[in-house]
XYZ file of C-alpha atoms in Angstrom:
315
model
C 11.272 -103.522 -4.654
C 10.915 -106.941 -3.000
C 7.540 -108.746 -3.162
C 5.430 -107.977 0.053
C 2.230 -109.488 1.330
C -0.591 -107.210 2.219
C -2.950 -107.563 5.186
C -5.745 -105.445 6.520
C -4.558 -105.064 10.035
C -2.479 -101.855 11.051
C 1.041 -102.072 9.616
C 3.742 -101.968 12.515
C 6.541 -99.288 12.109
C 9.919 -100.527 10.846
C 13.352 -99.364 11.077
C 15.029 -97.345 8.426
C 17.325 -100.270 7.366
C 14.431 -102.696 7.222
C 12.301 -100.191 5.209
C 15.100 -99.523 2.612
C 15.802 -103.335 2.348
C 12.240 -103.926 1.552
C 11.885 -101.204 -0.848
C 14.873 -101.796 -2.614
C 16.868 -98.631 -1.945
C 20.454 -98.542 -3.217
C 23.380 -96.258 -3.801
C 23.276 -94.402 -7.112
C 25.932 -95.486 -9.426
C 27.226 -94.531 -12.852
C 27.844 -91.058 -14.365
C 25.094 -88.650 -14.343
C 24.137 -85.701 -16.606
C 24.923 -82.330 -15.504
C 22.060 -80.244 -14.233
C 20.598 -77.416 -16.499
C 21.131 -74.048 -15.143
C 17.736 -73.514 -13.466
C 17.813 -76.860 -11.789
C 21.289 -76.466 -10.651
C 20.291 -73.238 -8.768
C 17.429 -75.107 -7.118
C 19.650 -78.159 -6.230
C 22.502 -75.949 -4.950
C 20.141 -73.287 -3.137
C 17.361 -75.295 -1.642
C 18.482 -78.993 -1.655
C 22.363 -79.473 -1.221
C 22.702 -76.494 1.224
C 19.487 -76.943 3.251
C 18.552 -80.878 3.497
C 21.561 -81.785 5.504
C 21.715 -78.522 7.495
C 21.624 -78.610 11.293
C 19.926 -75.404 11.638
C 16.001 -75.762 11.798
C 15.425 -72.327 9.852
C 17.524 -73.519 7.002
C 15.849 -77.021 6.975
C 12.486 -75.159 6.641
C 13.728 -73.476 3.587
C 14.753 -76.826 1.807
C 12.941 -78.354 -1.068
C 11.961 -81.801 -0.295
C 9.259 -82.283 -2.950
C 9.173 -81.600 -6.605
C 7.377 -82.281 -9.832
C 9.539 -82.415 -12.689
C 7.752 -82.191 -16.232
C 9.012 -82.496 -19.804
C 9.193 -84.703 -22.903
C 10.864 -88.181 -22.546
C 14.465 -88.241 -22.456
C 15.076 -84.921 -20.718
C 17.203 -86.429 -18.024
C 14.673 -86.850 -15.065
C 16.107 -90.089 -13.792
C 19.739 -89.026 -14.220
C 19.143 -85.781 -12.474
C 17.426 -87.391 -9.667
C 20.297 -89.824 -9.151
C 22.755 -87.141 -9.297
C 20.972 -85.423 -6.471
C 21.287 -88.511 -4.396
C 24.826 -88.657 -5.402
C 25.712 -85.165 -4.489
C 23.951 -85.351 -1.107
C 25.653 -88.725 -0.331
C 22.275 -90.216 -0.071
C 20.495 -93.498 -1.252
C 18.297 -93.572 -4.360
C 14.905 -95.329 -4.856
C 12.900 -95.491 -8.297
C 9.325 -96.290 -7.752
C 7.282 -97.218 -10.753
C 3.667 -98.460 -11.748
C 4.604 -102.045 -11.447
C 5.477 -101.600 -7.741
C 1.972 -100.406 -7.210
C 0.430 -103.496 -9.217
C 2.469 -106.255 -7.568
C -0.830 -107.783 -5.939
C -3.013 -106.843 -8.949
C -5.481 -103.979 -9.731
C -7.778 -104.812 -6.802
C -5.046 -104.130 -4.156
C -3.626 -100.956 -5.520
C -4.866 -98.953 -2.552
C -3.297 -101.638 -0.153
C -0.090 -101.534 -2.004
C 0.165 -97.706 -1.929
C -0.550 -97.831 1.818
C 2.356 -100.164 2.398
C 4.669 -98.332 0.157
C 4.020 -94.982 1.747
C 4.235 -96.633 5.250
C 7.954 -97.587 4.401
C 8.716 -94.414 2.802
C 7.700 -92.685 6.085
C 10.257 -94.787 7.960
C 13.227 -94.141 5.626
C 15.645 -91.160 5.678
C 18.437 -89.694 3.500
C 17.049 -91.003 0.330
C 16.134 -89.457 -3.006
C 12.991 -91.181 -4.196
C 11.636 -90.780 -7.946
C 8.114 -91.528 -8.628
C 8.678 -92.326 -12.165
C 5.610 -91.645 -14.562
C 2.852 -92.314 -11.878
C 0.347 -89.696 -13.040
C -2.426 -92.280 -12.341
C -1.928 -91.948 -8.700
C -2.756 -88.242 -8.597
C -4.858 -88.082 -11.954
C -7.465 -85.243 -12.025
C -10.807 -86.138 -10.397
C -12.972 -83.770 -12.542
C -13.250 -83.773 -16.357
C -10.539 -81.570 -17.915
C -11.426 -78.492 -19.949
C -10.672 -78.595 -23.675
C -7.441 -76.407 -23.173
C -6.094 -78.949 -20.607
C -6.635 -81.935 -22.903
C -3.509 -84.160 -24.228
C -3.053 -87.320 -25.850
C -3.162 -89.322 -22.778
C -5.416 -90.236 -19.749
C -9.257 -89.675 -19.663
C -11.520 -86.827 -19.960
C -13.877 -88.654 -17.633
C -12.322 -89.890 -14.516
C -14.035 -93.078 -13.041
C -14.787 -93.748 -9.433
C -11.534 -95.693 -9.000
C -9.329 -92.815 -10.343
C -11.129 -90.493 -7.672
C -10.748 -92.712 -4.932
C -7.060 -93.463 -5.688
C -6.244 -89.709 -6.074
C -8.198 -88.702 -2.937
C -6.273 -91.412 -0.751
C -2.952 -90.305 -2.289
C -3.072 -86.722 -1.493
C -2.687 -86.944 2.316
C 0.062 -89.548 1.866
C 2.022 -87.106 -0.267
C 1.370 -84.496 2.344
C 2.691 -86.533 5.190
C 5.850 -87.669 3.178
C 6.567 -83.967 2.717
C 5.821 -82.941 6.262
C 8.159 -85.468 7.596
C 11.215 -83.867 5.637
C 13.429 -86.923 5.747
C 13.742 -87.710 2.241
C 13.670 -85.731 -1.151
C 10.868 -87.165 -3.492
C 10.293 -86.269 -7.053
C 7.273 -86.951 -9.309
C 8.607 -87.143 -12.880
C 6.031 -86.848 -15.488
C 5.506 -86.343 -19.321
C 1.936 -85.427 -18.657
C 1.597 -82.393 -16.142
C -1.840 -81.621 -17.318
C -3.240 -84.900 -15.825
C -2.312 -83.895 -12.625
C -5.322 -83.193 -9.912
C -5.161 -79.463 -9.086
C -4.939 -80.209 -5.743
C -1.761 -82.589 -5.889
C 0.173 -79.425 -7.154
C -0.695 -77.044 -4.349
C 2.033 -75.534 -2.016
C 2.379 -77.900 0.931
C 2.670 -81.167 -1.125
C 5.286 -79.985 -3.708
C 7.848 -77.184 -3.071
C 8.586 -76.668 -6.695
C 7.251 -77.462 -10.164
C 10.194 -77.561 -12.582
C 10.065 -77.737 -16.422
C 12.879 -80.040 -17.882
C 13.252 -78.946 -21.442
C 14.848 -80.950 -24.332
C 18.488 -80.279 -25.377
C 19.400 -76.880 -26.620
C 20.937 -76.192 -30.045
C 24.242 -75.699 -28.139
C 23.761 -78.822 -25.977
C 23.203 -81.073 -29.067
C 26.310 -79.663 -30.926
C 28.451 -80.001 -27.754
C 27.314 -83.678 -27.403
C 27.812 -84.516 -30.892
C 31.419 -82.861 -31.134
C 32.265 -84.771 -27.938
C 30.937 -88.102 -29.168
C 32.863 -87.946 -32.674
C 36.119 -87.265 -30.665
C 35.656 -90.132 -28.210
C 38.449 -92.684 -28.818
C 35.951 -95.644 -28.659
C 34.354 -94.623 -31.996
C 37.918 -94.759 -33.596
C 37.263 -91.832 -35.971
C 40.492 -90.121 -37.408
C 40.628 -86.370 -37.342
C 39.858 -86.028 -41.113
C 36.739 -88.334 -40.517
C 35.771 -86.129 -37.599
C 35.967 -83.041 -39.964
C 33.969 -84.687 -42.528
C 31.210 -85.846 -40.278
C 30.915 -82.465 -38.668
C 30.704 -80.855 -42.041
C 27.919 -83.190 -43.535
C 26.065 -82.930 -40.227
C 26.043 -79.108 -40.437
C 25.043 -79.155 -44.250
C 22.090 -81.479 -43.103
C 20.888 -78.819 -40.806
C 22.229 -80.230 -37.564
C 21.821 -79.168 -34.767
C 19.294 -76.507 -35.286
C 16.743 -78.667 -37.457
C 16.641 -81.486 -35.187
C 15.311 -80.220 -31.938
C 13.690 -83.536 -30.625
C 17.122 -85.340 -30.287
C 18.019 -86.746 -26.891
C 21.555 -87.738 -25.810
C 20.877 -91.479 -26.761
C 19.666 -90.314 -30.308
C 22.855 -88.464 -31.048
C 24.994 -91.316 -29.620
C 23.201 -93.647 -31.841
C 23.958 -91.556 -35.092
C 27.577 -91.377 -34.333
C 27.884 -95.043 -33.700
C 26.024 -95.733 -37.022
C 28.314 -93.020 -38.825
C 31.558 -94.385 -37.278
C 30.532 -97.901 -38.371
C 29.933 -96.809 -41.968
C 33.287 -95.002 -41.949
C 35.024 -98.184 -40.737
C 33.404 -100.102 -43.479
C 34.486 -97.723 -45.974
C 30.860 -96.596 -46.909
C 30.396 -93.192 -48.359
C 27.772 -90.728 -46.923
C 26.601 -87.331 -47.410
C 24.494 -84.621 -46.048
C 21.305 -86.304 -47.291
C 22.201 -89.708 -45.756
C 23.003 -88.287 -42.409
C 20.085 -86.114 -42.488
C 17.815 -89.058 -42.900
C 19.667 -90.883 -40.168
C 18.970 -87.776 -37.799
C 15.348 -87.661 -38.901
C 14.732 -91.425 -38.206
C 16.231 -91.405 -34.952
C 14.726 -88.242 -33.464
C 12.786 -89.441 -30.328
C 10.601 -86.266 -29.391
C 8.116 -85.389 -32.093
C 7.330 -81.852 -32.949
C 3.969 -82.234 -31.587
C 5.210 -83.047 -28.154
C 7.735 -80.306 -28.492
C 5.139 -77.782 -29.264
C 2.916 -79.061 -26.346
C 5.869 -78.658 -23.886
C 6.460 -75.107 -25.095
C 2.668 -74.255 -24.940
C 2.581 -75.586 -21.285
C 5.510 -73.608 -20.270
C 4.077 -70.224 -21.635
C 0.355 -70.797 -20.360
C 0.743 -72.584 -17.091
C -0.145 -70.615 -13.896
C 3.174 -69.952 -12.098
C 2.604 -69.541 -8.412
C 5.676 -68.502 -6.202
C 6.985 -72.189 -5.994
C 7.252 -72.549 -9.709
C 10.752 -72.462 -10.725
C 11.207 -71.692 -14.393
C 14.472 -70.735 -16.180
C 14.965 -66.991 -16.404
């Protein structure tokens, strides 16, 4: 986002193009991951078929706001860009640094400016990336809700920021001109009021890659011509990876992890190095991004979280 000056006087309304220019809105580029099944149903049924609808009743059924939660590397940014691409809309990613451009003392003024601009744009998918601090719980959390992040005793600044953000999120949802998504690794840190129906239409879990997905990605990558692996080398690599327990034994691997392993193995093959199941197993283990603790916490959260009607879990 472009640097902006903050003043205390009322902010004048700006045009869609002016707001997009100041925010740094752009067209989504590059290849994007395919949606998991449950997200695909939501996107097809409640976003693609409704957001551009001319009928008021259809638009009222559309999802314009969501929370996506899950471990790092589960495709949140890629899926948000894909929605923008599928809609033919622009894409905007907002991060913590956008709220801190003028320093900690002006976070609220910065938030006011950003949301004022957001209320003036349309046909954009907005991703709020790991901004839990904006809607952090205002009351101490119970022991069952604690995780390894955030604070159990919110200070006055946290309470004030969360309180000021809730109506802004509500207004952005009511305007129904953009689709916005809060992507988080820490759903438990959200204030309960932030997740109520009216601010967010759906709360969607994004799980790590399944065993089948990890295997399919691995198979596709070792066949990719850019790795220059001959057929016999591909067969050998598949064999030793299976002997090492891949893909079932490495649940915490994301796409980039698997790609790194294949790149390392192809380099070793090219250099004439020998490797076995132990060597490739150690490589898998050292590369795994998502720890078993994070995986277990995600699974626990999916099992124990309250599921009101607007939660869309995989069935």
